[in-house]
Every structure is written in structure tokens, then in C-alpha cells.
Amino acid sequence: MSLLHTDPHIQILMDEGMCGALGLGKGVNYKKALDCFHQAADLGYAPAATRLATMFYFGLGVQVDRIRAKREVTRSLQLGLMPLADSNDSHAWWALGWIHMEGVGVERNYLESHRWLTKAAESGHVGAQNGLALMFSEGKGIPQNDEMALKWWTYAAEKGHVDAQTSLGWCFDLGKGVQQNDQAAVVWYKKAVDQGDSIAQRNLAWMFAEGRGVSQDDKEASRLLLLSSEQGNVTAQVNLGFMYFNARGVNQDQGRACQWWHKAAAAEDEVGQSNLGLSYMQLKELRNEMEGVRWLRSAAERGNVTGAYEEISFLFVGE
């Protein structure tokens, strides 16, 4: 018999931890999730240690630490993850699916991942439903299938899984597995935005900027891009820079534009690097040709054609 079924305190900790990690309609709270999973793992519940592993693996509320993630998976296995799976524990099924998908602590095996995630998803496990959708969307070890991805993301999104809500919005946005529908995309993006998801904030900003599914509104687009940028979303930072540079929804402020491009550039985004390099080369108040060439070269090395062209042009034209 699973500890989850015999210890109501562990059940409460896992329920609260899942809400914190996945949103589930209540908003993401990684600090709460970490605390709950730590407690449940310390009480001997193996899947809680795997949940901790995901937090460290992806840097959710903590710094990315792949070594710590592997250590937590090892702890999970030592706590009896396999026997729990044999006792029909859906969290254990999800955990085995995740560690085989990512190859953390075990050899990566997509077929095994698919087997375990399918068992968990069919039992109603929301995290497994999202993971299975991702496997179908990306064709990880199985034939790529947008319709199946849409099916499982819908199940998870309706339960409030924030990543699934964003992904479902993306499906309607691009017509993946379903007829393209801007209004439906906006509905699901808004649900994820309400839970604080940075990708949904960025995507919904684009909808407002382009007037797709909503009335065109640069001010709202800029507001959403700021929320996303403050969470470290690099693409949002690049686009927020454009908004400041071109006075879209905000007062024109080229210095602030460059500040956001610098953040993106430091995160190795080639567009941010190219824009920052061009700004150093072309803006009188920021002119710094050495810095300009440095960032343009870095962008060019990452395949940015503009960066490559501008750097070569400068080198040939000279000062």
C-alpha cells in the first residue's frame, strides 16, 4: 500500500505542492511547492523526491542544479519508487515517466517514458497528461501527433495546469491539431496569465500588439511584456526593447530599450545581441564602436545575419 494512501499528511503535502508547482487554477507558487515536496520526501514518499528533482532540473524557484536533480532521483529510487508503481500509485507512474523522458538518474528511454506517462495520464494524473501531450507534440520516441497532444493538453488545461493552458493557447494560436482560432487562443493564454506564466504573458502580448482575438492595444502589450520580462523571459525582453525604441504603448526611451536588449544579450539571445550592437554603433548618445562590434560578432557567431552583415560592413568601412 502506498504511503500516499496511508498517510493523509503526505496526501495534503502532495496536493499543495502540485498546486504550487503546476498552478491548478490557484497560481504558481514555487516556494510553496519546494517546501511541500521537501517535507513529503523527508517523510519517505518517493515521488516527492522526483518532484524536487524537476524543480532543480528546470530551475523552478531555485537555481538550475542538475547534480542535485540527479541526487533527488537517486533518493526517489532508494525510497522505493518501483514498488510504489507496482502498488498503482499514479505519482510514481508519473515519476518513472519523467525520469525516463529526461534521462535523469537512468538511461533515457522514451518508450518507457511513454508507457508510464500513459498509465498515469489515463488515471487522471494532471502532470502526466501534460507530459504525454509534450511527447506527442514533439514526437519524442513516438510518432508526432498534434491531435493527441491537443487531447491531453485539453485534459490538463481544464484542471488548471498552467503550462498546459499556455500550450493549448499555442495550439489554437497556430492551428496545431485544431482549426486556428485567435479567440480561443486568447482565452487559454489569459487563464495562464492569471496564474503568472511568463510565456503566456509574452504570447498574449503579441495578440494585443497585432490585434488578434482582441482589440489592438500597444499599452496592454507593453504591460504584459514587462511582466514577462521581469520573470526573465528573453524573447519578451527583446520585444519590450522594441516597444520602448519605437514608442509603442510606452514613451519612447532608447536607453531603456537598450537596457532590455542588454539583459537578453547577456542571456545569449542573438537578436538582443544584434540590436544592442547596432545601438552602440548608431545611437549618438550610446556610441561605443568596440562594444558594438563585440555584440554584433557574438550575434553573428550564433547565426544572426544582421549581426554578421553589420560587423563585416564596419570592419571594411573602418572609422
CSV table of C-alpha atoms in Angstrom, one decimal:
chain,number,residue,atom,x,y,z
A,1,MET,CA,0.0,0.0,0.0
A,2,SER,CA,1.3,3.4,-1.0
A,3,LEU,CA,2.4,5.9,1.7
A,4,LEU,CA,0.1,8.4,-0.1
A,5,HIS,CA,-2.8,6.2,0.7
A,6,THR,CA,-1.9,5.5,4.3
A,7,ASP,CA,-0.7,8.9,5.4
A,8,PRO,CA,-3.2,11.8,4.9
A,9,HIS,CA,-0.5,14.3,5.8
A,10,ILE,CA,1.5,13.2,2.7
A,11,GLN,CA,-1.6,13.5,0.6
A,12,ILE,CA,-2.1,17.1,1.7
A,13,LEU,CA,1.5,17.9,1.1
A,14,MET,CA,1.5,16.5,-2.4
A,15,ASP,CA,-1.8,18.2,-3.2
A,16,GLU,CA,-0.5,21.6,-2.1
A,17,GLY,CA,2.9,21.0,-3.7
A,18,MET,CA,1.2,20.2,-7.0
A,19,CYS,CA,-0.8,23.4,-6.8
A,20,GLY,CA,2.3,25.4,-6.2
A,21,ALA,CA,4.3,23.8,-9.0
A,22,LEU,CA,1.6,23.5,-11.6
A,23,GLY,CA,-0.9,26.3,-10.8
A,24,LEU,CA,-4.0,24.1,-11.0
A,25,GLY,CA,-6.1,27.3,-11.1
A,26,LYS,CA,-4.7,28.8,-7.9
A,27,GLY,CA,-1.5,30.4,-9.3
A,28,VAL,CA,2.1,29.1,-9.4
A,29,ASN,CA,4.0,29.3,-6.1
A,30,TYR,CA,7.3,27.6,-6.4
A,31,LYS,CA,8.4,28.4,-2.9
A,32,LYS,CA,5.3,26.6,-1.5
A,33,ALA,CA,5.9,23.7,-3.9
A,34,LEU,CA,9.5,23.2,-2.8
A,35,ASP,CA,8.6,23.3,0.9
A,36,CYS,CA,5.8,20.7,0.4
A,37,PHE,CA,7.8,18.4,-1.7
A,38,HIS,CA,10.8,18.6,0.7
A,39,GLN,CA,8.5,17.7,3.6
A,40,ALA,CA,6.9,14.8,1.8
A,41,ALA,CA,10.2,13.4,0.6
A,42,ASP,CA,11.6,13.6,4.1
A,43,LEU,CA,8.6,11.6,5.3
A,44,GLY,CA,9.7,8.9,2.8
A,45,TYR,CA,7.4,9.5,-0.1
A,46,ALA,CA,9.5,8.7,-3.2
A,47,PRO,CA,7.6,10.7,-5.9
A,48,ALA,CA,8.0,13.8,-3.8
A,49,ALA,CA,11.8,13.5,-4.3
A,50,THR,CA,11.3,13.2,-8.0
A,51,ARG,CA,9.2,16.3,-7.9
A,52,LEU,CA,12.1,18.1,-6.2
A,53,ALA,CA,14.3,16.8,-9.0
A,54,THR,CA,12.2,18.5,-11.6
A,55,MET,CA,12.4,21.8,-9.6
A,56,PHE,CA,16.2,21.7,-9.6
A,57,TYR,CA,16.5,20.3,-13.2
A,58,PHE,CA,14.5,23.2,-14.7
A,59,GLY,CA,15.3,25.9,-12.1
A,60,LEU,CA,11.8,26.3,-10.8
A,61,GLY,CA,12.1,28.6,-7.8
A,62,VAL,CA,15.8,27.7,-7.4
A,63,GLN,CA,19.0,27.8,-9.5
A,64,VAL,CA,19.3,25.1,-12.1
A,65,ASP,CA,21.3,22.3,-10.4
A,66,ARG,CA,21.4,19.1,-12.5
A,67,ILE,CA,23.7,17.4,-9.9
A,68,ARG,CA,21.1,18.0,-7.2
A,69,ALA,CA,18.3,16.8,-9.5
A,70,LYS,CA,20.1,13.5,-10.1
A,71,ARG,CA,20.7,13.1,-6.4
A,72,GLU,CA,17.0,13.6,-5.7
A,73,VAL,CA,16.1,11.0,-8.4
A,74,THR,CA,18.5,8.6,-6.7
A,75,ARG,CA,16.8,9.2,-3.4
A,76,SER,CA,13.4,8.6,-5.0
A,77,LEU,CA,14.6,5.2,-6.3
A,78,GLN,CA,16.1,4.3,-2.9
A,79,LEU,CA,12.8,5.3,-1.2
A,80,GLY,CA,11.1,2.6,-3.3
A,81,LEU,CA,9.7,4.3,-6.4
A,82,MET,CA,9.3,1.0,-8.3
A,83,PRO,CA,7.4,-0.8,-5.5
A,84,LEU,CA,5.1,2.2,-5.3
A,85,ALA,CA,4.5,2.0,-9.1
A,86,ASP,CA,3.6,-1.7,-8.6
A,87,SER,CA,1.1,-0.7,-6.0
A,88,ASN,CA,-0.7,1.5,-8.5
A,89,ASP,CA,0.5,4.9,-7.3
A,90,SER,CA,-0.1,7.4,-10.1
A,91,HIS,CA,2.5,9.8,-8.8
A,92,ALA,CA,5.0,7.0,-9.0
A,93,TRP,CA,3.9,6.3,-12.6
A,94,TRP,CA,4.4,9.9,-13.5
A,95,ALA,CA,7.8,10.0,-11.8
A,96,LEU,CA,9.0,7.0,-13.7
A,97,GLY,CA,7.8,8.6,-16.9
A,98,TRP,CA,9.6,11.8,-16.2
A,99,ILE,CA,13.0,10.3,-15.2
A,100,HIS,CA,13.0,8.1,-18.4
A,101,MET,CA,12.0,11.1,-20.6
A,102,GLU,CA,14.8,13.3,-19.3
A,103,GLY,CA,17.3,10.6,-18.6
A,104,VAL,CA,18.0,11.8,-15.1
A,105,GLY,CA,19.4,9.0,-12.9
A,106,VAL,CA,18.5,6.4,-15.5
A,107,GLU,CA,19.2,5.9,-19.2
A,108,ARG,CA,16.8,8.0,-21.4
A,109,ASN,CA,14.1,5.7,-22.8
A,110,TYR,CA,11.2,7.4,-24.5
A,111,LEU,CA,9.3,4.1,-24.9
A,112,GLU,CA,9.4,3.5,-21.1
A,113,SER,CA,8.5,7.1,-20.5
A,114,HIS,CA,5.5,6.9,-22.8
A,115,ARG,CA,4.4,3.7,-21.1
A,116,TRP,CA,4.5,5.1,-17.6
A,117,LEU,CA,3.1,8.5,-18.5
A,118,THR,CA,0.2,6.9,-20.4
A,119,LYS,CA,-0.7,4.8,-17.3
A,120,ALA,CA,-0.6,7.9,-15.1
A,121,ALA,CA,-2.4,10.1,-17.6
A,122,GLU,CA,-5.2,7.7,-18.1
A,123,SER,CA,-5.7,7.5,-14.4
A,124,GLY,CA,-6.2,11.3,-14.4
A,125,HIS,CA,-2.8,12.5,-13.2
A,126,VAL,CA,-2.6,16.1,-14.5
A,127,GLY,CA,1.2,16.3,-14.6
A,128,ALA,CA,1.4,13.1,-16.7
A,129,GLN,CA,-1.3,14.4,-19.0
A,130,ASN,CA,0.8,17.5,-19.7
A,131,GLY,CA,3.9,15.3,-20.2
A,132,LEU,CA,2.2,12.9,-22.5
A,133,ALA,CA,1.0,15.9,-24.6
A,134,LEU,CA,4.5,17.1,-24.9
A,135,MET,CA,5.7,13.7,-26.1
A,136,PHE,CA,3.1,13.7,-28.8
A,137,SER,CA,3.7,17.3,-29.8
A,138,GLU,CA,7.5,16.8,-30.2
A,139,GLY,CA,7.4,13.2,-31.4
A,140,LYS,CA,9.7,12.0,-28.6
A,141,GLY,CA,10.1,8.3,-29.2
A,142,ILE,CA,6.6,8.1,-30.7
A,143,PRO,CA,5.0,9.4,-33.9
A,144,GLN,CA,4.4,13.1,-33.8
A,145,ASN,CA,0.7,13.7,-33.4
A,146,ASP,CA,-0.8,17.2,-32.9
A,147,GLU,CA,-4.3,15.9,-32.3
A,148,MET,CA,-3.2,13.6,-29.5
A,149,ALA,CA,-1.1,16.5,-28.0
A,150,LEU,CA,-4.2,18.7,-28.1
A,151,LYS,CA,-6.3,16.0,-26.4
A,152,TRP,CA,-4.0,15.6,-23.4
A,153,TRP,CA,-3.3,19.3,-23.1
A,154,THR,CA,-7.0,19.9,-23.0
A,155,TYR,CA,-7.5,17.5,-20.2
A,156,ALA,CA,-4.6,19.1,-18.2
A,157,ALA,CA,-5.6,22.6,-19.0
A,158,GLU,CA,-9.2,22.1,-17.9
A,159,LYS,CA,-7.8,21.1,-14.5
A,160,GLY,CA,-5.8,24.3,-14.3
A,161,HIS,CA,-2.3,23.1,-15.3
A,162,VAL,CA,-0.7,26.4,-16.2
A,163,ASP,CA,1.8,25.0,-18.8
A,164,ALA,CA,-0.9,23.0,-20.4
A,165,GLN,CA,-3.1,26.2,-20.6
A,166,THR,CA,-0.3,28.0,-22.3
A,167,SER,CA,0.3,25.1,-24.7
A,168,LEU,CA,-3.4,24.8,-25.5
A,169,GLY,CA,-3.5,28.5,-26.3
A,170,TRP,CA,-0.5,27.9,-28.6
A,171,CYS,CA,-2.4,25.1,-30.4
A,172,PHE,CA,-5.3,27.4,-31.1
A,173,ASP,CA,-2.9,30.3,-32.0
A,174,LEU,CA,-1.0,28.3,-34.7
A,175,GLY,CA,-3.7,25.8,-35.6
A,176,LYS,CA,-1.9,22.8,-34.2
A,177,GLY,CA,-4.2,19.8,-34.1
A,178,VAL,CA,-7.2,22.1,-34.3
A,179,GLN,CA,-8.6,24.8,-36.5
A,180,GLN,CA,-6.8,28.1,-35.9
A,181,ASN,CA,-8.8,30.3,-33.6
A,182,ASP,CA,-7.5,33.6,-32.2
A,183,GLN,CA,-10.3,34.0,-29.7
A,184,ALA,CA,-9.8,30.5,-28.2
A,185,ALA,CA,-6.0,31.2,-28.0
A,186,VAL,CA,-6.7,34.4,-26.1
A,187,VAL,CA,-9.0,32.6,-23.7
A,188,TRP,CA,-6.4,30.0,-22.7
A,189,TYR,CA,-3.5,32.5,-22.7
A,190,LYS,CA,-5.5,34.7,-20.3
A,191,LYS,CA,-6.1,31.7,-18.0
A,192,ALA,CA,-2.3,31.0,-17.8
A,193,VAL,CA,-1.5,34.8,-17.4
A,194,ASP,CA,-3.9,34.8,-14.4
A,195,GLN,CA,-1.6,32.2,-12.9
A,196,GLY,CA,1.6,34.2,-13.7
A,197,ASP,CA,3.0,32.2,-16.6
A,198,SER,CA,5.7,34.2,-18.4
A,199,ILE,CA,5.3,32.5,-21.8
A,200,ALA,CA,1.5,33.2,-21.8
A,201,GLN,CA,2.2,36.8,-20.8
A,202,ARG,CA,4.6,37.1,-23.8
A,203,ASN,CA,2.2,35.3,-26.2
A,204,LEU,CA,-0.8,37.3,-25.1
A,205,ALA,CA,1.2,40.5,-25.5
A,206,TRP,CA,1.7,39.6,-29.2
A,207,MET,CA,-2.0,39.1,-29.6
A,208,PHE,CA,-2.7,42.6,-28.2
A,209,ALA,CA,0.1,44.1,-30.3
A,210,GLU,CA,-1.3,42.5,-33.5
A,211,GLY,CA,-5.0,42.9,-32.6
A,212,ARG,CA,-5.6,39.1,-32.9
A,213,GLY,CA,-8.6,37.9,-30.9
A,214,VAL,CA,-8.6,41.2,-29.0
A,215,SER,CA,-8.7,44.8,-29.8
A,216,GLN,CA,-5.3,46.1,-30.8
A,217,ASP,CA,-3.7,47.7,-27.7
A,218,ASP,CA,0.0,48.5,-27.6
A,219,LYS,CA,-0.3,49.7,-24.0
A,220,GLU,CA,-1.6,46.3,-22.8
A,221,ALA,CA,1.0,44.6,-25.0
A,222,SER,CA,3.8,46.5,-23.3
A,223,ARG,CA,2.4,45.9,-19.8
A,224,LEU,CA,2.3,42.1,-20.5
A,225,LEU,CA,5.8,42.2,-22.0
A,226,LEU,CA,7.1,43.9,-18.9
A,227,LEU,CA,5.6,41.2,-16.6
A,228,SER,CA,7.1,38.5,-18.7
A,229,SER,CA,10.5,40.3,-19.0
A,230,GLU,CA,10.7,40.7,-15.2
A,231,GLN,CA,10.4,37.0,-14.9
A,232,GLY,CA,13.4,36.6,-17.2
A,233,ASN,CA,11.7,35.7,-20.5
A,234,VAL,CA,14.3,36.6,-23.0
A,235,THR,CA,12.0,36.9,-26.1
A,236,ALA,CA,9.8,39.2,-24.1
A,237,GLN,CA,12.8,41.3,-23.2
A,238,VAL,CA,13.8,41.7,-26.8
A,239,ASN,CA,10.3,42.7,-27.8
A,240,LEU,CA,9.9,45.1,-24.9
A,241,GLY,CA,13.0,46.8,-26.1
A,242,PHE,CA,11.4,47.2,-29.5
A,243,MET,CA,8.3,48.8,-27.8
A,244,TYR,CA,10.5,51.3,-26.0
A,245,PHE,CA,12.6,52.0,-29.1
A,246,ASN,CA,9.6,52.6,-31.3
A,247,ALA,CA,7.3,54.3,-28.7
A,248,ARG,CA,4.6,51.6,-28.9
A,249,GLY,CA,2.4,51.6,-25.8
A,250,VAL,CA,5.1,53.4,-23.9
A,251,ASN,CA,7.0,56.7,-24.1
A,252,GLN,CA,10.0,56.4,-26.4
A,253,ASP,CA,13.1,55.6,-24.4
A,254,GLN,CA,16.0,54.3,-26.4
A,255,GLY,CA,18.2,54.0,-23.3
A,256,ARG,CA,15.6,51.7,-21.6
A,257,ALA,CA,15.3,49.7,-24.9
A,258,CYS,CA,19.0,49.1,-24.7
A,259,GLN,CA,18.7,48.0,-21.1
A,260,TRP,CA,16.3,45.3,-22.0
A,261,TRP,CA,18.3,44.3,-25.0
A,262,HIS,CA,21.4,44.1,-22.8
A,263,LYS,CA,19.6,41.6,-20.5
A,264,ALA,CA,18.6,39.5,-23.5
A,265,ALA,CA,22.1,39.8,-24.9
A,266,ALA,CA,23.7,38.7,-21.7
A,267,ALA,CA,21.4,35.6,-21.8
A,268,GLU,CA,22.9,34.9,-25.2
A,269,ASP,CA,19.9,35.9,-27.3
A,270,GLU,CA,21.2,36.6,-30.8
A,271,VAL,CA,18.5,39.2,-31.6
A,272,GLY,CA,19.2,41.0,-28.4
A,273,GLN,CA,22.9,41.0,-29.1
A,274,SER,CA,22.4,42.3,-32.7
A,275,ASN,CA,20.0,45.1,-31.5
A,276,LEU,CA,22.4,46.1,-28.7
A,277,GLY,CA,25.4,46.1,-31.1
A,278,LEU,CA,23.6,48.2,-33.7
A,279,SER,CA,22.6,50.6,-30.9
A,280,TYR,CA,26.2,51.1,-29.8
A,281,MET,CA,27.2,51.7,-33.4
A,282,GLN,CA,24.4,54.0,-34.5
A,283,LEU,CA,23.0,55.9,-31.5
A,284,LYS,CA,25.0,59.0,-30.8
A,285,GLU,CA,24.4,59.1,-27.1
A,286,LEU,CA,25.5,55.4,-26.7
A,287,ARG,CA,28.2,55.2,-29.4
A,288,ASN,CA,30.8,52.7,-28.5
A,289,GLU,CA,32.2,51.0,-31.5
A,290,MET,CA,34.2,48.4,-29.6
A,291,GLU,CA,31.2,47.3,-27.7
A,292,GLY,CA,29.1,47.4,-30.9
A,293,VAL,CA,31.5,45.1,-32.7
A,294,ARG,CA,31.7,42.8,-29.7
A,295,TRP,CA,27.9,42.2,-29.6
A,296,LEU,CA,27.5,42.1,-33.3
A,297,ARG,CA,30.2,39.5,-33.6
A,298,SER,CA,28.6,37.4,-30.8
A,299,ALA,CA,25.3,37.6,-32.7
A,300,ALA,CA,27.0,36.6,-35.9
A,301,GLU,CA,28.5,33.6,-34.3
A,302,ARG,CA,25.0,32.5,-33.3
A,303,GLY,CA,23.9,32.8,-36.9
A,304,ASN,CA,22.3,36.3,-36.8
A,305,VAL,CA,22.6,37.5,-40.4
A,306,THR,CA,22.2,41.2,-39.4
A,307,GLY,CA,24.9,40.9,-36.9
A,308,ALA,CA,27.3,39.3,-39.4
A,309,TYR,CA,26.5,41.9,-42.1
A,310,GLU,CA,26.9,44.9,-39.9
A,311,GLU,CA,30.1,43.7,-38.3
A,312,ILE,CA,31.6,43.0,-41.7
A,313,SER,CA,30.4,46.4,-43.1
A,314,PHE,CA,32.1,48.2,-40.1
A,315,LEU,CA,35.3,46.3,-40.5
A,316,PHE,CA,35.5,47.1,-44.2
A,317,VAL,CA,34.4,50.7,-43.9
A,318,GLY,CA,36.5,51.5,-40.9
A,319,GLU,CA,36.3,54.5,-38.7
